[in-house]
PDB file of N, CA, C and O in Angstrom:
ATOM      1  N   UNK Q   1     -11.256 -10.647  13.139  1.00  0.00           N
ATOM      2  CA  UNK Q   1      -9.848 -11.251  13.507  1.00  0.00           C
ATOM      3  C   UNK Q   1      -9.348 -12.037  12.415  1.00  0.00           C
ATOM      4  O   UNK Q   1      -8.120 -11.863  11.983  1.00  0.00           O
ATOM      5  N   UNK Q   2     -10.109 -12.838  11.541  1.00  0.00           N
ATOM      6  CA  UNK Q   2      -9.587 -13.629  10.579  1.00  0.00           C
ATOM      7  C   UNK Q   2      -8.894 -12.807   9.441  1.00  0.00           C
ATOM      8  O   UNK Q   2      -7.985 -12.966   8.840  1.00  0.00           O
ATOM      9  N   UNK Q   3      -9.799 -11.772   9.289  1.00  0.00           N
ATOM     10  CA  UNK Q   3      -9.287 -10.552   8.089  1.00  0.00           C
ATOM     11  C   UNK Q   3      -7.922 -10.033   8.402  1.00  0.00           C
ATOM     12  O   UNK Q   3      -7.065  -9.859   7.699  1.00  0.00           O
ATOM     13  N   UNK Q   4      -7.631  -9.757   9.880  1.00  0.00           N
ATOM     14  CA  UNK Q   4      -6.443  -9.297  10.231  1.00  0.00           C
ATOM     15  C   UNK Q   4      -5.314 -10.289   9.925  1.00  0.00           C
ATOM     16  O   UNK Q   4      -4.104  -9.892   9.750  1.00  0.00           O
ATOM     17  N   UNK Q   5      -5.662 -11.561  10.410  1.00  0.00           N
ATOM     18  CA  UNK Q   5      -4.712 -12.725  10.132  1.00  0.00           C
ATOM     19  C   UNK Q   5      -4.125 -12.676   8.759  1.00  0.00           C
ATOM     20  O   UNK Q   5      -3.104 -13.118   8.491  1.00  0.00           O
ATOM     21  N   UNK Q   6      -5.209 -12.577   7.945  1.00  0.00           N
ATOM     22  CA  UNK Q   6      -4.893 -12.744   6.425  1.00  0.00           C
ATOM     23  C   UNK Q   6      -4.168 -11.574   5.975  1.00  0.00           C
ATOM     24  O   UNK Q   6      -3.037 -11.777   5.211  1.00  0.00           O
ATOM     25  N   UNK Q   7      -4.444 -10.398   6.620  1.00  0.00           N
ATOM     26  CA  UNK Q   7      -3.603  -9.220   6.019  1.00  0.00           C
ATOM     27  C   UNK Q   7      -2.159  -9.425   6.561  1.00  0.00           C
ATOM     28  O   UNK Q   7      -1.157  -9.115   5.816  1.00  0.00           O
ATOM     29  N   UNK Q   8      -2.005  -9.891   7.755  1.00  0.00           N
ATOM     30  CA  UNK Q   8      -0.742  -9.966   8.402  1.00  0.00           C
ATOM     31  C   UNK Q   8       0.140 -11.186   7.658  1.00  0.00           C
ATOM     32  O   UNK Q   8       1.178 -10.954   7.288  1.00  0.00           O
ATOM     33  N   UNK Q   9      -0.576 -12.208   7.330  1.00  0.00           N
ATOM     34  CA  UNK Q   9       0.065 -13.194   6.561  1.00  0.00           C
ATOM     35  C   UNK Q   9       0.573 -12.714   5.266  1.00  0.00           C
ATOM     36  O   UNK Q   9       1.673 -13.043   4.873  1.00  0.00           O
ATOM     37  N   UNK Q  10      -0.345 -12.089   4.538  1.00  0.00           N
ATOM     38  CA  UNK Q  10       0.000 -11.609   3.206  1.00  0.00           C
ATOM     39  C   UNK Q  10       1.282 -10.643   3.278  1.00  0.00           C
ATOM     40  O   UNK Q  10       2.164 -10.750   2.501  1.00  0.00           O
ATOM     41  N   UNK Q  11       1.331  -9.712   4.356  1.00  0.00           N
ATOM     42  CA  UNK Q  11       2.256  -8.818   4.593  1.00  0.00           C
ATOM     43  C   UNK Q  11       3.726  -9.523   4.857  1.00  0.00           C
ATOM     44  O   UNK Q  11       4.714  -9.274   4.257  1.00  0.00           O
ATOM     45  N   UNK Q  12       3.590 -10.646   5.663  1.00  0.00           N
ATOM     46  CA  UNK Q  12       4.819 -11.318   6.040  1.00  0.00           C
ATOM     47  C   UNK Q  12       5.288 -12.257   5.025  1.00  0.00           C
ATOM     48  O   UNK Q  12       6.378 -12.357   4.693  1.00  0.00           O
ATOM     49  N   UNK Q  13       4.355 -12.898   4.254  1.00  0.00           N
ATOM     50  CA  UNK Q  13       4.611 -13.923   3.222  1.00  0.00           C
ATOM     51  C   UNK Q  13       5.418 -13.108   2.036  1.00  0.00           C
ATOM     52  O   UNK Q  13       6.259 -13.633   1.383  1.00  0.00           O
ATOM     53  N   UNK Q  14       5.082 -11.788   1.681  1.00  0.00           N
ATOM     54  CA  UNK Q  14       5.687 -11.039   0.681  1.00  0.00           C
ATOM     55  C   UNK Q  14       7.074 -10.724   1.018  1.00  0.00           C
ATOM     56  O   UNK Q  14       7.755 -10.376   0.090  1.00  0.00           O
ATOM     57  N   UNK Q  15       7.459 -10.585   2.345  1.00  0.00           N
ATOM     58  CA  UNK Q  15       8.819 -10.194   2.611  1.00  0.00           C
ATOM     59  C   UNK Q  15       8.949  -8.780   2.826  1.00  0.00           C
ATOM     60  O   UNK Q  15      10.098  -8.379   3.026  1.00  0.00           O
ATOM     61  N   UNK Q  16       7.843  -8.047   2.496  1.00  0.00           N
ATOM     62  CA  UNK Q  16       7.879  -6.558   2.589  1.00  0.00           C
ATOM     63  C   UNK Q  16       7.752  -6.044   3.823  1.00  0.00           C
ATOM     64  O   UNK Q  16       8.000  -4.792   4.110  1.00  0.00           O
ATOM     65  N   UNK Q  17       7.211  -6.620   4.756  1.00  0.00           N
ATOM     66  CA  UNK Q  17       6.916  -6.174   6.146  1.00  0.00           C
ATOM     67  C   UNK Q  17       6.081  -4.777   6.125  1.00  0.00           C
ATOM     68  O   UNK Q  17       6.717  -3.892   6.737  1.00  0.00           O
ATOM     69  N   UNK Q  18       5.058  -4.655   5.429  1.00  0.00           N
ATOM     70  CA  UNK Q  18       4.336  -3.524   5.428  1.00  0.00           C
ATOM     71  C   UNK Q  18       3.529  -3.338   6.554  1.00  0.00           C
ATOM     72  O   UNK Q  18       2.928  -4.242   7.123  1.00  0.00           O
ATOM     73  N   UNK Q  19       3.309  -1.946   6.978  1.00  0.00           N
ATOM     74  CA  UNK Q  19       2.473  -1.719   8.175  1.00  0.00           C
ATOM     75  C   UNK Q  19       0.971  -1.901   7.651  1.00  0.00           C
ATOM     76  O   UNK Q  19       0.933  -1.877   6.363  1.00  0.00           O
ATOM     77  N   UNK Q  20       0.111  -1.716   8.612  1.00  0.00           N
ATOM     78  CA  UNK Q  20      -1.352  -1.870   8.111  1.00  0.00           C
ATOM     79  C   UNK Q  20      -1.661  -0.642   7.225  1.00  0.00           C
ATOM     80  O   UNK Q  20      -2.475  -0.832   6.257  1.00  0.00           O
ATOM     81  N   UNK Q  21      -1.247   0.508   7.608  1.00  0.00           N
ATOM     82  CA  UNK Q  21      -1.566   1.727   6.908  1.00  0.00           C
ATOM     83  C   UNK Q  21      -0.982   1.583   5.448  1.00  0.00           C
ATOM     84  O   UNK Q  21      -1.637   1.879   4.330  1.00  0.00           O
ATOM     85  N   UNK Q  22       0.335   1.097   5.313  1.00  0.00           N
ATOM     86  CA  UNK Q  22       0.956   0.915   4.107  1.00  0.00           C
ATOM     87  C   UNK Q  22       0.096  -0.118   3.234  1.00  0.00           C
ATOM     88  O   UNK Q  22       0.049   0.216   2.001  1.00  0.00           O
ATOM     89  N   UNK Q  23      -0.390  -1.161   3.791  1.00  0.00           N
ATOM     90  CA  UNK Q  23      -1.215  -2.059   3.079  1.00  0.00           C
ATOM     91  C   UNK Q  23      -2.380  -1.357   2.566  1.00  0.00           C
ATOM     92  O   UNK Q  23      -2.774  -1.652   1.336  1.00  0.00           O
ATOM     93  N   UNK Q  24      -3.119  -0.610   3.394  1.00  0.00           N
ATOM     94  CA  UNK Q  24      -4.254   0.200   2.843  1.00  0.00           C
ATOM     95  C   UNK Q  24      -3.949   1.074   1.691  1.00  0.00           C
ATOM     96  O   UNK Q  24      -4.783   1.092   0.757  1.00  0.00           O
ATOM     97  N   UNK Q  25      -2.931   1.836   1.979  1.00  0.00           N
ATOM     98  CA  UNK Q  25      -2.516   2.667   0.768  1.00  0.00           C
ATOM     99  C   UNK Q  25      -2.083   1.883  -0.576  1.00  0.00           C
ATOM    100  O   UNK Q  25      -2.525   2.208  -1.584  1.00  0.00           O
ATOM    101  N   UNK Q  26      -1.437   0.755  -0.349  1.00  0.00           N
ATOM    102  CA  UNK Q  26      -1.009   0.102  -1.488  1.00  0.00           C
ATOM    103  C   UNK Q  26      -2.216  -0.632  -2.386  1.00  0.00           C
ATOM    104  O   UNK Q  26      -2.401  -0.498  -3.479  1.00  0.00           O
ATOM    105  N   UNK Q  27      -3.230  -1.028  -1.438  1.00  0.00           N
ATOM    106  CA  UNK Q  27      -4.505  -1.415  -2.168  1.00  0.00           C
ATOM    107  C   UNK Q  27      -5.212  -0.420  -2.848  1.00  0.00           C
ATOM    108  O   UNK Q  27      -5.792  -0.744  -4.039  1.00  0.00           O
ATOM    109  N   UNK Q  28      -5.279   0.911  -2.312  1.00  0.00           N
ATOM    110  CA  UNK Q  28      -5.941   1.849  -3.023  1.00  0.00           C
ATOM    111  C   UNK Q  28      -5.169   2.238  -4.272  1.00  0.00           C
ATOM    112  O   UNK Q  28      -5.759   2.581  -5.271  1.00  0.00           O
ATOM    113  N   UNK Q  29      -3.864   2.439  -4.076  1.00  0.00           N
ATOM    114  CA  UNK Q  29      -2.997   2.738  -5.315  1.00  0.00           C
ATOM    115  C   UNK Q  29      -3.290   1.742  -6.493  1.00  0.00           C
ATOM    116  O   UNK Q  29      -3.412   2.121  -7.441  1.00  0.00           O
ATOM    117  N   UNK Q  30      -3.181   0.419  -5.916  1.00  0.00           N
ATOM    118  CA  UNK Q  30      -3.353  -0.734  -6.966  1.00  0.00           C
ATOM    119  C   UNK Q  30      -4.801  -0.512  -7.683  1.00  0.00           C
ATOM    120  O   UNK Q  30      -4.836  -1.003  -8.839  1.00  0.00           O
ATOM    121  N   UNK Q  31      -5.725  -0.037  -6.946  1.00  0.00           N
ATOM    122  CA  UNK Q  31      -7.178   0.006  -7.514  1.00  0.00           C
ATOM    123  C   UNK Q  31      -7.233   1.457  -8.346  1.00  0.00           C
ATOM    124  O   UNK Q  31      -8.335   1.727  -8.797  1.00  0.00           O
ATOM    125  N   UNK Q  32      -6.155   2.150  -8.331  1.00  0.00           N
ATOM    126  CA  UNK Q  32      -6.227   3.201  -9.401  1.00  0.00           C
ATOM    127  C   UNK Q  32      -6.577   4.609  -8.683  1.00  0.00           C
ATOM    128  O   UNK Q  32      -6.738   5.554  -9.565  1.00  0.00           O
ATOM    129  N   UNK Q  33      -6.723   4.774  -7.425  1.00  0.00           N
ATOM    130  CA  UNK Q  33      -7.035   5.899  -6.821  1.00  0.00           C
ATOM    131  C   UNK Q  33      -5.826   6.889  -6.738  1.00  0.00           C
ATOM    132  O   UNK Q  33      -4.866   6.530  -6.728  1.00  0.00           O
ATOM    133  N   UNK Q  34      -6.078   8.171  -6.903  1.00  0.00           N
ATOM    134  CA  UNK Q  34      -5.061   9.108  -6.958  1.00  0.00           C
ATOM    135  C   UNK Q  34      -4.589   9.429  -5.518  1.00  0.00           C
ATOM    136  O   UNK Q  34      -5.423   9.142  -4.425  1.00  0.00           O
ATOM    137  N   UNK Q  35      -3.500  10.067  -5.206  1.00  0.00           N
ATOM    138  CA  UNK Q  35      -3.162  10.509  -3.767  1.00  0.00           C
ATOM    139  C   UNK Q  35      -4.169  11.282  -3.360  1.00  0.00           C
ATOM    140  O   UNK Q  35      -4.445  11.142  -1.969  1.00  0.00           O
ATOM    141  N   UNK Q  36      -4.738  12.375  -3.960  1.00  0.00           N
ATOM    142  CA  UNK Q  36      -5.758  13.083  -3.281  1.00  0.00           C
ATOM    143  C   UNK Q  36      -6.903  12.160  -2.853  1.00  0.00           C
ATOM    144  O   UNK Q  36      -7.499  12.421  -1.705  1.00  0.00           O
ATOM    145  N   UNK Q  37      -7.335  11.379  -3.605  1.00  0.00           N
ATOM    146  CA  UNK Q  37      -8.557  10.477  -3.381  1.00  0.00           C
ATOM    147  C   UNK Q  37      -8.291   9.584  -2.206  1.00  0.00           C
ATOM    148  O   UNK Q  37      -9.163   9.359  -1.180  1.00  0.00           O
ATOM    149  N   UNK Q  38      -6.967   9.120  -1.981  1.00  0.00           N
ATOM    150  CA  UNK Q  38      -6.584   8.096  -0.971  1.00  0.00           C
ATOM    151  C   UNK Q  38      -6.507   9.054   0.431  1.00  0.00           C
ATOM    152  O   UNK Q  38      -6.940   8.539   1.385  1.00  0.00           O
ATOM    153  N   UNK Q  39      -5.913  10.237   0.292  1.00  0.00           N
ATOM    154  CA  UNK Q  39      -5.834  11.217   1.389  1.00  0.00           C
ATOM    155  C   UNK Q  39      -7.299  11.365   1.917  1.00  0.00           C
ATOM    156  O   UNK Q  39      -7.422  11.283   3.162  1.00  0.00           O
ATOM    157  N   UNK Q  40      -8.221  11.540   1.122  1.00  0.00           N
ATOM    158  CA  UNK Q  40      -9.637  11.918   1.593  1.00  0.00           C
ATOM    159  C   UNK Q  40     -10.246  10.589   2.187  1.00  0.00           C
ATOM    160  O   UNK Q  40     -10.975  10.602   3.198  1.00  0.00           O
ATOM    161  N   UNK Q  41     -10.106   9.470   1.646  1.00  0.00           N
ATOM    162  CA  UNK Q  41     -10.595   8.252   2.162  1.00  0.00           C
ATOM    163  C   UNK Q  41     -10.147   7.756   3.348  1.00  0.00           C
ATOM    164  O   UNK Q  41     -10.836   7.273   4.212  1.00  0.00           O
ATOM    165  N   UNK Q  42      -8.802   8.100   3.591  1.00  0.00           N
ATOM    166  CA  UNK Q  42      -8.183   7.538   4.709  1.00  0.00           C
ATOM    167  C   UNK Q  42      -7.906   8.631   5.824  1.00  0.00           C
ATOM    168  O   UNK Q  42      -7.577   8.555   7.031  1.00  0.00           O
ATOM    169  N   UNK Q  43      -8.481   9.940   5.476  1.00  0.00           N
ATOM    170  CA  UNK Q  43      -8.303  11.123   6.283  1.00  0.00           C
ATOM    171  C   UNK Q  43      -6.959  11.344   6.876  1.00  0.00           C
ATOM    172  O   UNK Q  43      -6.608  11.583   7.936  1.00  0.00           O
ATOM    173  N   UNK Q  44      -6.029  11.485   5.807  1.00  0.00           N
ATOM    174  CA  UNK Q  44      -4.590  11.826   5.982  1.00  0.00           C
ATOM    175  C   UNK Q  44      -4.305  12.831   4.872  1.00  0.00           C
ATOM    176  O   UNK Q  44      -5.064  12.922   4.008  1.00  0.00           O
ATOM    177  N   UNK Q  45      -3.149  13.532   5.026  1.00  0.00           N
ATOM    178  CA  UNK Q  45      -2.699  14.462   4.218  1.00  0.00           C
ATOM    179  C   UNK Q  45      -2.152  13.749   2.840  1.00  0.00           C
ATOM    180  O   UNK Q  45      -1.732  12.611   2.870  1.00  0.00           O
ATOM    181  N   UNK Q  46      -2.243  14.518   1.780  1.00  0.00           N
ATOM    182  CA  UNK Q  46      -1.508  14.003   0.480  1.00  0.00           C
ATOM    183  C   UNK Q  46      -0.190  13.746   0.749  1.00  0.00           C
ATOM    184  O   UNK Q  46       0.467  12.777   0.166  1.00  0.00           O
ATOM    185  N   UNK Q  47       0.579  14.696   1.539  1.00  0.00           N
ATOM    186  CA  UNK Q  47       1.987  14.197   1.803  1.00  0.00           C
ATOM    187  C   UNK Q  47       2.156  13.043   2.449  1.00  0.00           C
ATOM    188  O   UNK Q  47       3.219  12.392   2.165  1.00  0.00           O
ATOM    189  N   UNK Q  48       1.182  12.609   3.413  1.00  0.00           N
ATOM    190  CA  UNK Q  48       1.365  11.410   4.204  1.00  0.00           C
ATOM    191  C   UNK Q  48       1.272  10.274   3.306  1.00  0.00           C
ATOM    192  O   UNK Q  48       2.002   9.418   3.312  1.00  0.00           O
ATOM    193  N   UNK Q  49       0.400  10.431   2.155  1.00  0.00           N
ATOM    194  CA  UNK Q  49       0.154   9.295   1.099  1.00  0.00           C
ATOM    195  C   UNK Q  49       1.362   9.248   0.583  1.00  0.00           C
ATOM    196  O   UNK Q  49       1.813   8.032   0.329  1.00  0.00           O
ATOM    197  N   UNK Q  50       2.016  10.336   0.055  1.00  0.00           N
ATOM    198  CA  UNK Q  50       3.335  10.242  -0.807  1.00  0.00           C
ATOM    199  C   UNK Q  50       4.246   9.577  -0.072  1.00  0.00           C
ATOM    200  O   UNK Q  50       5.045   8.787  -0.493  1.00  0.00           O
ATOM    201  N   UNK Q  51       4.355   9.868   1.314  1.00  0.00           N
ATOM    202  CA  UNK Q  51       5.386   9.337   2.243  1.00  0.00           C
ATOM    203  C   UNK Q  51       5.163   7.755   2.374  1.00  0.00           C
ATOM    204  O   UNK Q  51       6.179   6.938   2.287  1.00  0.00           O
ATOM    205  N   UNK Q  52       4.010   7.370   2.485  1.00  0.00           N
ATOM    206  CA  UNK Q  52       3.591   5.990   2.643  1.00  0.00           C
ATOM    207  C   UNK Q  52       3.983   5.226   1.252  1.00  0.00           C
ATOM    208  O   UNK Q  52       4.625   4.144   1.312  1.00  0.00           O
ATOM    209  N   UNK Q  53       3.653   5.839   0.106  1.00  0.00           N
ATOM    210  CA  UNK Q  53       4.134   5.163  -1.221  1.00  0.00           C
ATOM    211  C   UNK Q  53       5.544   5.095  -1.323  1.00  0.00           C
ATOM    212  O   UNK Q  53       6.091   4.046  -1.728  1.00  0.00           O
ATOM    213  N   UNK Q  54       6.368   6.125  -0.820  1.00  0.00           N
ATOM    214  CA  UNK Q  54       7.767   5.900  -0.939  1.00  0.00           C
ATOM    215  C   UNK Q  54       8.268   4.741  -0.113  1.00  0.00           C
ATOM    216  O   UNK Q  54       9.225   4.122  -0.542  1.00  0.00           O
ATOM    217  N   UNK Q  55       7.711   4.661   1.116  1.00  0.00           N
ATOM    218  CA  UNK Q  55       8.167   3.494   2.112  1.00  0.00           C
ATOM    219  C   UNK Q  55       7.806   2.211   1.392  1.00  0.00           C
ATOM    220  O   UNK Q  55       8.613   1.232   1.364  1.00  0.00           O
ATOM    221  N   UNK Q  56       6.573   2.142   0.822  1.00  0.00           N
ATOM    222  CA  UNK Q  56       6.142   0.993   0.269  1.00  0.00           C
ATOM    223  C   UNK Q  56       6.992   0.493  -0.956  1.00  0.00           C
ATOM    224  O   UNK Q  56       7.553  -0.565  -1.019  1.00  0.00           O
ATOM    225  N   UNK Q  57       7.559   1.560  -1.805  1.00  0.00           N
ATOM    226  CA  UNK Q  57       8.273   1.346  -2.810  1.00  0.00           C
ATOM    227  C   UNK Q  57       9.678   0.660  -2.388  1.00  0.00           C
ATOM    228  O   UNK Q  57      10.320  -0.110  -2.856  1.00  0.00           O
ATOM    229  N   UNK Q  58      10.049   1.391  -1.295  1.00  0.00           N
ATOM    230  CA  UNK Q  58      11.452   1.074  -0.760  1.00  0.00           C
ATOM    231  C   UNK Q  58      11.398  -0.500  -0.185  1.00  0.00           C
ATOM    232  O   UNK Q  58      12.220  -1.230  -0.518  1.00  0.00           O
ATOM    233  N   UNK Q  59      10.336  -0.776   0.577  1.00  0.00           N
ATOM    234  CA  UNK Q  59      10.321  -2.094   1.004  1.00  0.00           C
ATOM    235  C   UNK Q  59      10.031  -3.115   0.129  1.00  0.00           C
ATOM    236  O   UNK Q  59      10.462  -4.271   0.367  1.00  0.00           O
ATOM    237  N   UNK Q  60       9.446  -2.709  -1.068  1.00  0.00           N
ATOM    238  CA  UNK Q  60       9.036  -3.826  -1.945  1.00  0.00           C
ATOM    239  C   UNK Q  60      10.051  -4.005  -3.223  1.00  0.00           C
ATOM    240  O   UNK Q  60      10.066  -4.730  -4.022  1.00  0.00           O
ATOM    241  N   UNK Q  61      11.104  -2.887  -3.065  1.00  0.00           N
ATOM    242  CA  UNK Q  61      11.989  -2.766  -4.159  1.00  0.00           C
ATOM    243  C   UNK Q  61      11.413  -2.284  -5.565  1.00  0.00           C
ATOM    244  O   UNK Q  61      11.958  -2.422  -6.708  1.00  0.00           O
ATOM    245  N   UNK Q  62      10.191  -1.638  -5.399  1.00  0.00           N
ATOM    246  CA  UNK Q  62       9.556  -1.143  -6.695  1.00  0.00           C
ATOM    247  C   UNK Q  62      10.198   0.239  -6.887  1.00  0.00           C
ATOM    248  O   UNK Q  62      10.234   1.047  -6.084  1.00  0.00           O
ATOM    249  N   UNK Q  63      10.357   0.670  -8.195  1.00  0.00           N
ATOM    250  CA  UNK Q  63      10.913   1.913  -8.748  1.00  0.00           C
ATOM    251  C   UNK Q  63       9.668   2.724  -9.229  1.00  0.00           C
ATOM    252  O   UNK Q  63       9.856   3.910  -9.184  1.00  0.00           O
ATOM    253  N   UNK Q  64       8.751   2.076  -9.949  1.00  0.00           N
ATOM    254  CA  UNK Q  64       7.829   2.667 -10.564  1.00  0.00           C
ATOM    255  C   UNK Q  64       6.350   2.204 -10.154  1.00  0.00           C
ATOM    256  O   UNK Q  64       6.270   1.260  -9.549  1.00  0.00           O
ATOM    257  N   UNK Q  65       5.309   3.069 -10.448  1.00  0.00           N
ATOM    258  CA  UNK Q  65       4.032   2.645 -10.054  1.00  0.00           C
ATOM    259  C   UNK Q  65       3.641   1.470 -10.652  1.00  0.00           C
ATOM    260  O   UNK Q  65       2.945   0.550  -9.996  1.00  0.00           O
ATOM    261  N   UNK Q  66       3.989   1.115 -11.844  1.00  0.00           N
ATOM    262  CA  UNK Q  66       3.580  -0.142 -12.483  1.00  0.00           C
ATOM    263  C   UNK Q  66       4.145  -1.431 -11.813  1.00  0.00           C
ATOM    264  O   UNK Q  66       3.497  -2.314 -11.575  1.00  0.00           O
ATOM    265  N   UNK Q  67       5.490  -1.183 -11.287  1.00  0.00           N
ATOM    266  CA  UNK Q  67       6.060  -2.406 -10.623  1.00  0.00           C
ATOM    267  C   UNK Q  67       5.374  -2.552  -9.174  1.00  0.00           C
ATOM    268  O   UNK Q  67       5.382  -3.631  -8.522  1.00  0.00           O
ATOM    269  N   UNK Q  68       5.034  -1.397  -8.572  1.00  0.00           N
ATOM    270  CA  UNK Q  68       4.275  -1.452  -7.316  1.00  0.00           C
ATOM    271  C   UNK Q  68       2.867  -2.225  -7.391  1.00  0.00           C
ATOM    272  O   UNK Q  68       2.423  -3.006  -6.687  1.00  0.00           O
ATOM    273  N   UNK Q  69       2.159  -1.889  -8.539  1.00  0.00           N
ATOM    274  CA  UNK Q  69       0.874  -2.536  -9.076  1.00  0.00           C
ATOM    275  C   UNK Q  69       0.992  -4.012  -9.182  1.00  0.00           C
ATOM    276  O   UNK Q  69       0.322  -4.872  -8.767  1.00  0.00           O
ATOM    277  N   UNK Q  70       2.083  -4.214  -9.915  1.00  0.00           N
ATOM    278  CA  UNK Q  70       2.474  -5.636 -10.064  1.00  0.00           C
ATOM    279  C   UNK Q  70       2.602  -6.458  -8.755  1.00  0.00           C
ATOM    280  O   UNK Q  70       2.180  -7.630  -8.485  1.00  0.00           O
ATOM    281  N   UNK Q  71       3.495  -5.901  -8.022  1.00  0.00           N
ATOM    282  CA  UNK Q  71       3.638  -6.441  -6.690  1.00  0.00           C
ATOM    283  C   UNK Q  71       2.394  -6.565  -5.875  1.00  0.00           C
ATOM    284  O   UNK Q  71       2.240  -7.723  -5.157  1.00  0.00           O
ATOM    285  N   UNK Q  72       1.630  -5.661  -6.008  1.00  0.00           N
ATOM    286  CA  UNK Q  72       0.142  -5.780  -5.179  1.00  0.00           C
ATOM    287  C   UNK Q  72      -0.673  -7.060  -5.725  1.00  0.00           C
ATOM    288  O   UNK Q  72      -1.176  -7.803  -4.955  1.00  0.00           O
ATOM    289  N   UNK Q  73      -0.414  -7.093  -6.980  1.00  0.00           N
ATOM    290  CA  UNK Q  73      -1.397  -8.309  -7.752  1.00  0.00           C
ATOM    291  C   UNK Q  73      -0.618  -9.613  -7.289  1.00  0.00           C
ATOM    292  O   UNK Q  73      -1.452 -10.570  -7.014  1.00  0.00           O
ATOM    293  N   UNK Q  74       0.524  -9.679  -7.393  1.00  0.00           N
ATOM    294  CA  UNK Q  74       1.345 -10.927  -7.264  1.00  0.00           C
ATOM    295  C   UNK Q  74       1.251 -11.412  -5.733  1.00  0.00           C
ATOM    296  O   UNK Q  74       1.338 -12.577  -5.266  1.00  0.00           O
ATOM    297  N   UNK Q  75       1.016 -10.468  -4.842  1.00  0.00           N
ATOM    298  CA  UNK Q  75       0.999 -10.703  -3.348  1.00  0.00           C
ATOM    299  C   UNK Q  75      -0.383 -10.781  -2.666  1.00  0.00           C
ATOM    300  O   UNK Q  75      -0.536 -10.592  -1.464  1.00  0.00           O
ATOM    301  N   UNK Q  76      -1.427 -10.604  -3.467  1.00  0.00           N
ATOM    302  CA  UNK Q  76      -2.860 -10.767  -3.122  1.00  0.00           C
ATOM    303  C   UNK Q  76      -3.353  -9.473  -2.274  1.00  0.00           C
ATOM    304  O   UNK Q  76      -4.302  -9.544  -1.498  1.00  0.00           O
ATOM    305  N   UNK Q  77      -2.839  -8.430  -2.637  1.00  0.00           N
ATOM    306  CA  UNK Q  77      -3.373  -7.097  -2.214  1.00  0.00           C
ATOM    307  C   UNK Q  77      -4.504  -6.465  -3.022  1.00  0.00           C
ATOM    308  O   UNK Q  77      -4.925  -5.438  -2.629  1.00  0.00           O
ATOM    309  N   UNK Q  78      -4.757  -7.016  -4.006  1.00  0.00           N
ATOM    310  CA  UNK Q  78      -5.997  -6.539  -5.008  1.00  0.00           C
ATOM    311  C   UNK Q  78      -7.094  -7.388  -4.788  1.00  0.00           C
ATOM    312  O   UNK Q  78      -7.124  -8.513  -4.615  1.00  0.00           O
TER     313      UNK Q  78
END
């Protein structure tokens, strides 16, 4: 329960309004996993991972992978 509250707090405080799945994907992207590796870990298709990444980039205002990772670091997702 406390872990869920921490995830929700981080998501809300960042202003990005990320879903739980988007947070999972963001954390894995920030740790350097490929889309294929993420898809296997989360049991979803590579296409779904790509869609999540696009939504995350849109919500965070990130245009590149580097700025997405920077966002993850600054908002406690790593």
